[in-house]
Amino acid sequence: QSVLKDVESKAATIKHLQNALNAKSMTIDILSKHNKEGGDLETTISRLVESKTEALLKPKDAEIQRLMSLVDELKANKAASPTSGLGADDMEQEKQKLASELAACKEELQNSIGGCDKAIKRAVNEAIEVKRQERWELEEQHRKAVQSWQEEKDILVVAAEERDRELDSLKLRLDTEQRQNSELG
């Protein structure tokens, strides 16, 4: 019995890891499509969710249709020849078997959709986190660029002030020389 529990535990772990891998793949798909196509991230995510949901639903719908056809066939057989074929007990057992198969299919579908929802939420959160990181990096680059420009501006202001002082000094010397020349001449 402990071996059975161990196997079930490992199976659950594998399923969890597969879901995590699917979520990572979905995140990569979302970000790749968004980077290629641009546009609204939520729209890209919605389109991907719809396609993944359709992919999950198609096989389940087919299985449900198969089971419903089998039920209809059994009902038709019973109506055509109520005394031949399966007995009432056999029919009830078959009906219960089909009902349990249908319930299992529905449960599996719900689990798949729930897993998909969780994977989508993780993918969306990861995509949002990536966008936040990109935004932070862009803001940091912008801040550094502004700081660099401010430093360059400060250097240019100091250089301009220095040139103004040199120009004033040259004007003063020129005025002094002109006065000396006019006094001499």
PDB file of C-alpha atoms in Angstrom:
ATOM      1  CA  GLN A   1       0.000   0.000   0.000  1.00  0.00           C
ATOM      2  CA  SER A   2       2.904   2.404   0.712  1.00  0.00           C
ATOM      3  CA  VAL A   3       4.228   1.639  -2.787  1.00  0.00           C
ATOM      4  CA  LEU A   4       0.833   2.605  -4.221  1.00  0.00           C
ATOM      5  CA  LYS A   5       0.865   5.879  -2.250  1.00  0.00           C
ATOM      6  CA  ASP A   6       4.417   6.547  -3.437  1.00  0.00           C
ATOM      7  CA  VAL A   7       3.404   5.963  -7.050  1.00  0.00           C
ATOM      8  CA  GLU A   8       0.351   8.214  -6.646  1.00  0.00           C
ATOM      9  CA  SER A   9       2.504  10.893  -5.035  1.00  0.00           C
ATOM     10  CA  LYS A  10       5.019  10.725  -7.875  1.00  0.00           C
ATOM     11  CA  ALA A  11       2.219  10.840 -10.426  1.00  0.00           C
ATOM     12  CA  ALA A  12       0.805  13.941  -8.743  1.00  0.00           C
ATOM     13  CA  THR A  13       4.266  15.518  -8.702  1.00  0.00           C
ATOM     14  CA  ILE A  14       4.736  14.760 -12.393  1.00  0.00           C
ATOM     15  CA  LYS A  15       1.331  16.249 -13.191  1.00  0.00           C
ATOM     16  CA  HIS A  16       2.199  19.362 -11.166  1.00  0.00           C
ATOM     17  CA  LEU A  17       5.533  19.699 -12.990  1.00  0.00           C
ATOM     18  CA  GLN A  18       3.810  19.244 -16.346  1.00  0.00           C
ATOM     19  CA  ASN A  19       1.341  22.001 -15.441  1.00  0.00           C
ATOM     20  CA  ALA A  20       4.219  24.260 -14.397  1.00  0.00           C
ATOM     21  CA  LEU A  21       6.007  23.504 -17.676  1.00  0.00           C
ATOM     22  CA  ASN A  22       2.815  24.259 -19.585  1.00  0.00           C
ATOM     23  CA  ALA A  23       2.499  27.553 -17.731  1.00  0.00           C
ATOM     24  CA  LYS A  24       6.100  28.477 -18.559  1.00  0.00           C
ATOM     25  CA  SER A  25       5.564  27.532 -22.199  1.00  0.00           C
ATOM     26  CA  MET A  26       2.386  29.581 -22.278  1.00  0.00           C
ATOM     27  CA  THR A  27       4.228  32.548 -20.774  1.00  0.00           C
ATOM     28  CA  ILE A  28       6.950  32.261 -23.389  1.00  0.00           C
ATOM     29  CA  ASP A  29       4.308  31.993 -26.145  1.00  0.00           C
ATOM     30  CA  ILE A  30       2.478  35.046 -24.833  1.00  0.00           C
ATOM     31  CA  LEU A  31       5.609  37.154 -24.576  1.00  0.00           C
ATOM     32  CA  SER A  32       6.936  35.976 -27.954  1.00  0.00           C
ATOM     33  CA  LYS A  33       3.664  36.764 -29.723  1.00  0.00           C
ATOM     34  CA  HIS A  34       3.419  40.092 -27.933  1.00  0.00           C
ATOM     35  CA  ASN A  35       6.986  41.022 -28.907  1.00  0.00           C
ATOM     36  CA  LYS A  36       6.412  40.001 -32.548  1.00  0.00           C
ATOM     37  CA  GLU A  37       2.920  41.389 -33.009  1.00  0.00           C
ATOM     38  CA  GLY A  38       2.904  44.208 -30.474  1.00  0.00           C
ATOM     39  CA  GLY A  39      -0.504  45.456 -29.446  1.00  0.00           C
ATOM     40  CA  ASP A  40      -2.352  44.909 -26.231  1.00  0.00           C
ATOM     41  CA  LEU A  41      -0.953  42.208 -23.937  1.00  0.00           C
ATOM     42  CA  GLU A  42      -4.418  41.347 -22.588  1.00  0.00           C
ATOM     43  CA  THR A  43      -5.729  40.751 -26.132  1.00  0.00           C
ATOM     44  CA  THR A  44      -2.816  38.433 -26.879  1.00  0.00           C
ATOM     45  CA  ILE A  45      -3.483  36.541 -23.642  1.00  0.00           C
ATOM     46  CA  SER A  46      -7.235  36.304 -24.371  1.00  0.00           C
ATOM     47  CA  ARG A  47      -6.596  34.872 -27.850  1.00  0.00           C
ATOM     48  CA  LEU A  48      -4.167  32.319 -26.444  1.00  0.00           C
ATOM     49  CA  VAL A  49      -6.601  31.331 -23.663  1.00  0.00           C
ATOM     50  CA  GLU A  50      -9.380  30.799 -26.201  1.00  0.00           C
ATOM     51  CA  SER A  51      -7.201  28.613 -28.423  1.00  0.00           C
ATOM     52  CA  LYS A  52      -5.934  26.546 -25.462  1.00  0.00           C
ATOM     53  CA  THR A  53      -9.472  26.111 -24.117  1.00  0.00           C
ATOM     54  CA  GLU A  54     -10.742  25.002 -27.530  1.00  0.00           C
ATOM     55  CA  ALA A  55      -7.878  22.525 -27.800  1.00  0.00           C
ATOM     56  CA  LEU A  56      -8.815  21.074 -24.401  1.00  0.00           C
ATOM     57  CA  LEU A  57     -12.540  20.964 -25.129  1.00  0.00           C
ATOM     58  CA  LYS A  58     -12.488  19.273 -28.555  1.00  0.00           C
ATOM     59  CA  PRO A  59     -11.388  15.811 -27.375  1.00  0.00           C
ATOM     60  CA  LYS A  60     -13.689  15.989 -24.360  1.00  0.00           C
ATOM     61  CA  ASP A  61     -16.651  17.007 -26.523  1.00  0.00           C
ATOM     62  CA  ALA A  62     -15.911  14.104 -28.854  1.00  0.00           C
ATOM     63  CA  GLU A  63     -15.814  11.694 -25.902  1.00  0.00           C
ATOM     64  CA  ILE A  64     -19.105  13.055 -24.563  1.00  0.00           C
ATOM     65  CA  GLN A  65     -20.680  12.686 -28.027  1.00  0.00           C
ATOM     66  CA  ARG A  66     -19.417   9.098 -28.242  1.00  0.00           C
ATOM     67  CA  LEU A  67     -20.915   8.267 -24.859  1.00  0.00           C
ATOM     68  CA  MET A  68     -24.221   9.964 -25.713  1.00  0.00           C
ATOM     69  CA  SER A  69     -24.377   8.020 -28.991  1.00  0.00           C
ATOM     70  CA  LEU A  70     -23.770   4.814 -27.086  1.00  0.00           C
ATOM     71  CA  VAL A  71     -26.582   5.683 -24.676  1.00  0.00           C
ATOM     72  CA  ASP A  72     -28.913   6.480 -27.610  1.00  0.00           C
ATOM     73  CA  GLU A  73     -27.937   3.217 -29.306  1.00  0.00           C
ATOM     74  CA  LEU A  74     -28.663   1.243 -26.142  1.00  0.00           C
ATOM     75  CA  LYS A  75     -32.035   2.983 -25.760  1.00  0.00           C
ATOM     76  CA  ALA A  76     -32.878   2.230 -29.411  1.00  0.00           C
ATOM     77  CA  ASN A  77     -31.891  -1.421 -28.982  1.00  0.00           C
ATOM     78  CA  LYS A  78     -34.020  -1.724 -25.877  1.00  0.00           C
ATOM     79  CA  ALA A  79     -37.012  -0.058 -27.584  1.00  0.00           C
ATOM     80  CA  ALA A  80     -36.656  -2.259 -30.697  1.00  0.00           C
ATOM     81  CA  SER A  81     -36.516  -5.533 -28.791  1.00  0.00           C
ATOM     82  CA  PRO A  82     -37.232  -5.135 -25.098  1.00  0.00           C
ATOM     83  CA  THR A  83     -37.087  -8.874 -24.453  1.00  0.00           C
ATOM     84  CA  SER A  84     -33.836  -9.632 -26.282  1.00  0.00           C
ATOM     85  CA  GLY A  85     -30.310  -8.416 -25.648  1.00  0.00           C
ATOM     86  CA  LEU A  86     -29.419  -6.987 -22.303  1.00  0.00           C
ATOM     87  CA  GLY A  87     -31.606  -7.551 -19.287  1.00  0.00           C
ATOM     88  CA  ALA A  88     -32.855  -4.758 -17.052  1.00  0.00           C
ATOM     89  CA  ASP A  89     -30.026  -5.318 -14.594  1.00  0.00           C
ATOM     90  CA  ASP A  90     -27.473  -5.327 -17.419  1.00  0.00           C
ATOM     91  CA  MET A  91     -28.978  -2.138 -18.843  1.00  0.00           C
ATOM     92  CA  GLU A  92     -28.861  -0.474 -15.444  1.00  0.00           C
ATOM     93  CA  GLN A  93     -25.234  -1.496 -14.989  1.00  0.00           C
ATOM     94  CA  GLU A  94     -24.356  -0.213 -18.462  1.00  0.00           C
ATOM     95  CA  LYS A  95     -26.209   3.015 -17.728  1.00  0.00           C
ATOM     96  CA  GLN A  96     -24.323   3.448 -14.465  1.00  0.00           C
ATOM     97  CA  LYS A  97     -21.054   2.657 -16.191  1.00  0.00           C
ATOM     98  CA  LEU A  98     -21.764   5.258 -18.878  1.00  0.00           C
ATOM     99  CA  ALA A  99     -22.865   7.779 -16.270  1.00  0.00           C
ATOM    100  CA  SER A 100     -19.652   7.265 -14.309  1.00  0.00           C
ATOM    101  CA  GLU A 101     -17.577   7.558 -17.510  1.00  0.00           C
ATOM    102  CA  LEU A 102     -19.415  10.747 -18.365  1.00  0.00           C
ATOM    103  CA  ALA A 103     -18.866  12.092 -14.847  1.00  0.00           C
ATOM    104  CA  ALA A 104     -15.174  11.191 -15.086  1.00  0.00           C
ATOM    105  CA  CYS A 105     -14.925  13.005 -18.431  1.00  0.00           C
ATOM    106  CA  LYS A 106     -16.635  16.065 -16.987  1.00  0.00           C
ATOM    107  CA  GLU A 107     -14.358  16.011 -13.949  1.00  0.00           C
ATOM    108  CA  GLU A 108     -11.289  15.643 -16.144  1.00  0.00           C
ATOM    109  CA  LEU A 109     -12.501  18.531 -18.287  1.00  0.00           C
ATOM    110  CA  GLN A 110     -13.076  20.695 -15.207  1.00  0.00           C
ATOM    111  CA  ASN A 111      -9.627  19.787 -13.893  1.00  0.00           C
ATOM    112  CA  SER A 112      -8.087  20.611 -17.276  1.00  0.00           C
ATOM    113  CA  ILE A 113      -9.888  23.939 -17.392  1.00  0.00           C
ATOM    114  CA  GLY A 114      -8.928  24.639 -13.774  1.00  0.00           C
ATOM    115  CA  GLY A 115      -5.312  23.772 -14.526  1.00  0.00           C
ATOM    116  CA  CYS A 116      -5.469  25.926 -17.620  1.00  0.00           C
ATOM    117  CA  ASP A 117      -6.931  28.807 -15.594  1.00  0.00           C
ATOM    118  CA  LYS A 118      -4.143  28.496 -13.047  1.00  0.00           C
ATOM    119  CA  ALA A 119      -1.539  28.277 -15.794  1.00  0.00           C
ATOM    120  CA  ILE A 120      -3.034  31.309 -17.503  1.00  0.00           C
ATOM    121  CA  LYS A 121      -3.057  33.281 -14.264  1.00  0.00           C
ATOM    122  CA  ARG A 122       0.574  32.340 -13.659  1.00  0.00           C
ATOM    123  CA  ALA A 123       1.428  33.253 -17.252  1.00  0.00           C
ATOM    124  CA  VAL A 124      -0.355  36.590 -16.941  1.00  0.00           C
ATOM    125  CA  ASN A 125       1.364  37.333 -13.638  1.00  0.00           C
ATOM    126  CA  GLU A 126       4.737  36.398 -15.102  1.00  0.00           C
ATOM    127  CA  ALA A 127       4.064  38.530 -18.185  1.00  0.00           C
ATOM    128  CA  ILE A 128       3.051  41.444 -15.961  1.00  0.00           C
ATOM    129  CA  GLU A 129       6.191  40.988 -13.884  1.00  0.00           C
ATOM    130  CA  VAL A 130       8.330  40.943 -17.054  1.00  0.00           C
ATOM    131  CA  LYS A 131       6.644  44.161 -18.227  1.00  0.00           C
ATOM    132  CA  ARG A 132       7.169  45.743 -14.806  1.00  0.00           C
ATOM    133  CA  GLN A 133      10.844  44.793 -14.929  1.00  0.00           C
ATOM    134  CA  GLU A 134      11.152  46.206 -18.459  1.00  0.00           C
ATOM    135  CA  ARG A 135       9.427  49.406 -17.325  1.00  0.00           C
ATOM    136  CA  TRP A 136      11.711  49.697 -14.303  1.00  0.00           C
ATOM    137  CA  GLU A 137      14.761  49.185 -16.534  1.00  0.00           C
ATOM    138  CA  LEU A 138      13.535  51.836 -18.973  1.00  0.00           C
ATOM    139  CA  GLU A 139      12.865  54.247 -16.127  1.00  0.00           C
ATOM    140  CA  GLU A 140      16.338  53.557 -14.754  1.00  0.00           C
ATOM    141  CA  GLN A 141      17.893  54.184 -18.192  1.00  0.00           C
ATOM    142  CA  HIS A 142      15.877  57.391 -18.475  1.00  0.00           C
ATOM    143  CA  ARG A 143      16.940  58.512 -15.002  1.00  0.00           C
ATOM    144  CA  LYS A 144      20.606  57.844 -15.833  1.00  0.00           C
ATOM    145  CA  ALA A 145      20.302  59.678 -19.149  1.00  0.00           C
ATOM    146  CA  VAL A 146      18.699  62.694 -17.443  1.00  0.00           C
ATOM    147  CA  GLN A 147      21.394  62.645 -14.789  1.00  0.00           C
ATOM    148  CA  SER A 148      24.108  62.446 -17.450  1.00  0.00           C
ATOM    149  CA  TRP A 149      22.550  65.311 -19.407  1.00  0.00           C
ATOM    150  CA  GLN A 150      22.308  67.376 -16.238  1.00  0.00           C
ATOM    151  CA  GLU A 151      25.989  66.753 -15.502  1.00  0.00           C
ATOM    152  CA  GLU A 152      26.914  67.725 -19.080  1.00  0.00           C
ATOM    153  CA  LYS A 153      24.756  70.854 -18.769  1.00  0.00           C
ATOM    154  CA  ASP A 154      26.484  71.776 -15.520  1.00  0.00           C
ATOM    155  CA  ILE A 155      29.887  71.353 -17.181  1.00  0.00           C
ATOM    156  CA  LEU A 156      28.778  73.511 -20.120  1.00  0.00           C
ATOM    157  CA  VAL A 157      27.433  76.196 -17.767  1.00  0.00           C
ATOM    158  CA  VAL A 158      30.749  76.273 -15.886  1.00  0.00           C
ATOM    159  CA  ALA A 159      32.659  76.432 -19.197  1.00  0.00           C
ATOM    160  CA  ALA A 160      30.409  79.246 -20.444  1.00  0.00           C
ATOM    161  CA  GLU A 161      30.908  81.195 -17.219  1.00  0.00           C
ATOM    162  CA  GLU A 162      34.674  80.697 -17.518  1.00  0.00           C
ATOM    163  CA  ARG A 163      34.627  81.966 -21.125  1.00  0.00           C
ATOM    164  CA  ASP A 164      32.516  84.935 -20.063  1.00  0.00           C
ATOM    165  CA  ARG A 165      35.125  85.789 -17.413  1.00  0.00           C
ATOM    166  CA  GLU A 166      37.941  85.410 -19.971  1.00  0.00           C
ATOM    167  CA  LEU A 167      36.015  87.600 -22.429  1.00  0.00           C
ATOM    168  CA  ASP A 168      35.451  90.241 -19.728  1.00  0.00           C
ATOM    169  CA  SER A 169      39.143  90.102 -18.876  1.00  0.00           C
ATOM    170  CA  LEU A 170      40.104  90.518 -22.549  1.00  0.00           C
ATOM    171  CA  LYS A 171      37.671  93.445 -22.939  1.00  0.00           C
ATOM    172  CA  LEU A 172      39.161  95.081 -19.866  1.00  0.00           C
ATOM    173  CA  ARG A 173      42.712  94.658 -21.201  1.00  0.00           C
ATOM    174  CA  LEU A 174      41.653  95.976 -24.603  1.00  0.00           C
ATOM    175  CA  ASP A 175      40.002  99.008 -23.016  1.00  0.00           C
ATOM    176  CA  THR A 176      43.103  99.603 -20.913  1.00  0.00           C
ATOM    177  CA  GLU A 177      45.393  99.372 -23.941  1.00  0.00           C
ATOM    178  CA  GLN A 178      43.140 101.678 -25.964  1.00  0.00           C
ATOM    179  CA  ARG A 179      43.184 104.262 -23.179  1.00  0.00           C
ATOM    180  CA  GLN A 180      46.935 104.024 -22.881  1.00  0.00           C
ATOM    181  CA  ASN A 181      47.308 104.414 -26.656  1.00  0.00           C
ATOM    182  CA  SER A 182      44.961 107.409 -26.757  1.00  0.00           C
ATOM    183  CA  GLU A 183      46.831 109.049 -23.873  1.00  0.00           C
ATOM    184  CA  LEU A 184      50.135 108.530 -25.661  1.00  0.00           C
ATOM    185  CA  GLY A 185      48.978 109.445 -29.020  1.00  0.00           C
TER     186      GLY A 185
END
